[in-house]
Amino acid sequence: MIGWLTKLAPVPDHPMRDLKAAQRIVDELPKGDAYKCLLELSAWIESVVQASGYRLQTRAAIIKLLDESGYAIQRKLQQEYLAQNRQAKFREQAVWRALVDYWRALANGYLYCLDAYAMGARGADSLKALLPLLAGRTLHAVGCLHKAMLLHYGPVDDAVWHLLSRTWLFVESCQLTEERVALYDHSQQPGSLQAEFMKCLFLSCSSPDSLLPQQIDLVERLIDDVADNFVLSHEPDSRSSFVYDLAVPRPPGRLVAGMVVTARMRFVGPSMASVRLQELARALDNPAAVTAAGYSYVASAASLRSVLQHLLFYWSMNPPERKWQRMPAFGRLTVLHGFSDVMRGVLFNKLAVPPAVLDNRAVLEKQKRDLDMFGFVTAETQQLLDSLAASRSEQEQRAESWLVQNVSLGGYGAILPLLRSDWLQIGCLLAVRGEHGDWQIGVVRRLQYDAERQTHVGIEVLAARLMAVRVRMEGLPHERDNGDEYAVLFGASLAEMQTCTLLMRSSSYVASRQYRVSELDRQYLLEPIHRIEHGEDYEIVEFNILYPLSG
């Protein structure tokens, strides 16, 4: 009798009418093409959610199957996006959009099942045992959607916070907050739903707009490792540093003394997570200790240390204070980027002669050395030769004009033209000049896109007083003389200085060597202290000035 009634039950008019049919279609997906495969998975998830006639358990099982089938595919695409190997702009945008659409569809699909359970849909009771897993995967999908938007520097849709809040309210209502689940077969160990919820919150609290995409990815993995140490409460206490309002679709913010507390607010803090990060930072000099402690990161010790310092700074119980007050401002900035153009700007401005005249001898000597050693001119030397032809007018044509939003003693906030610049990223080198000022050296510290796709940039000015100098590394007797390189001195003159900072071309710095620096008609012997910062094509190094040279 029951079997006869089951046959009369409505069957969904959908190619994935049951789990077996769904598996057959999944087996035929183009897994050799990760991009196309992820697009098809997203479309299937959306169609399964929209189709009518499914029992809740069947719909949830099919979405779960599609999720598990897409896990390796989305990881492959994310790695491609993070590689940023000068791929075509269209491809980069397409990969990012595919990732966002996939995680959005998956989060909506899982949440549809949770909502149906809460409303007592047909077959809801059969889903009860799966609730912790489905809720955990919903939180995970929302977190991945949030991360994908951050990798593109926003804007983060309000829908992310709406999805996160709805899911967490469901988790609390079902008393699942402390349930521990292994989200996928590859998961190393089960984690609590509360930890999964707070991963998204703490990624937002980590100032991601001042990190490179690769650093955002590293931050996410660090958060994964310490998420069980975060604390959450319904009332602010001594461990609370951030507040998240489940009633308002916006990111978490700093807890402020005296704020009005509502029933939908949740208060979170890093607690012992900060201690774990401090222990990892201390262990970085001993790779064996890092591995023994259960950590595994594909990043250099220097990169990892920099990200750890960043997290500890922004997770501090005492909120970071702005060093300089920002003031609204309106005007234009002329902007050059990259070491070569920045160097030319300083040379034109400070020495009032074209760099072709200054660089000609050194570059031609470099060309001759290439021919003697290799029989051809290297790409680096050819780039320098091409740059000699640059005139002032060509330099001005390459410059961009940015609109200033605010200004402080430490830098500028600016808006770029709507056309997005491929070169723009956190840490890139700039020379900036106001409408009636000299060139200043700066670095991009913050980057964000708003809903109108305008680019908002935070620029830290590293030096306002500059001087072009020649730098030569003191060679050993058996070494070939590599000649002079141009560098920028942060300051007006080496005279009376005991230490100095130089902006140099990438790979010019060798820690154990001394340098001869020529400033107009004076020469000095310098010894490096440490490298302060570096980017793709530049290094900023601090030196001790040993003594002046006679000639």
PDB file of C-alpha atoms in Angstrom, residues 358-367 369 470 482-486:
ATOM      1  CA  LEU A 358      72.338  60.736 -17.445  1.00  0.00           C
ATOM      2  CA  ASP A 359      71.679  57.072 -18.116  1.00  0.00           C
ATOM      3  CA  ASN A 360      73.308  56.781 -21.507  1.00  0.00           C
ATOM      4  CA  ARG A 361      76.861  55.838 -20.398  1.00  0.00           C
ATOM      5  CA  ALA A 362      75.822  53.348 -17.717  1.00  0.00           C
ATOM      6  CA  VAL A 363      73.229  51.620 -19.881  1.00  0.00           C
ATOM      7  CA  LEU A 364      75.517  51.387 -22.886  1.00  0.00           C
ATOM      8  CA  GLU A 365      78.169  49.816 -20.646  1.00  0.00           C
ATOM      9  CA  LYS A 366      75.524  47.360 -19.449  1.00  0.00           C
ATOM     10  CA  GLN A 367      74.665  46.570 -23.075  1.00  0.00           C
ATOM     11  CA  ARG A 369      78.649  43.578 -20.813  1.00  0.00           C
ATOM     12  CA  ARG A 470      74.083  57.218  -8.243  1.00  0.00           C
ATOM     13  CA  ASN A 482      78.565  46.444 -12.727  1.00  0.00           C
ATOM     14  CA  GLY A 483      78.648  50.227 -12.986  1.00  0.00           C
ATOM     15  CA  ASP A 484      76.296  52.776 -11.454  1.00  0.00           C
ATOM     16  CA  GLU A 485      72.565  52.490 -10.894  1.00  0.00           C
ATOM     17  CA  TYR A 486      70.251  55.406 -10.241  1.00  0.00           C
TER      18      TYR A 486
END
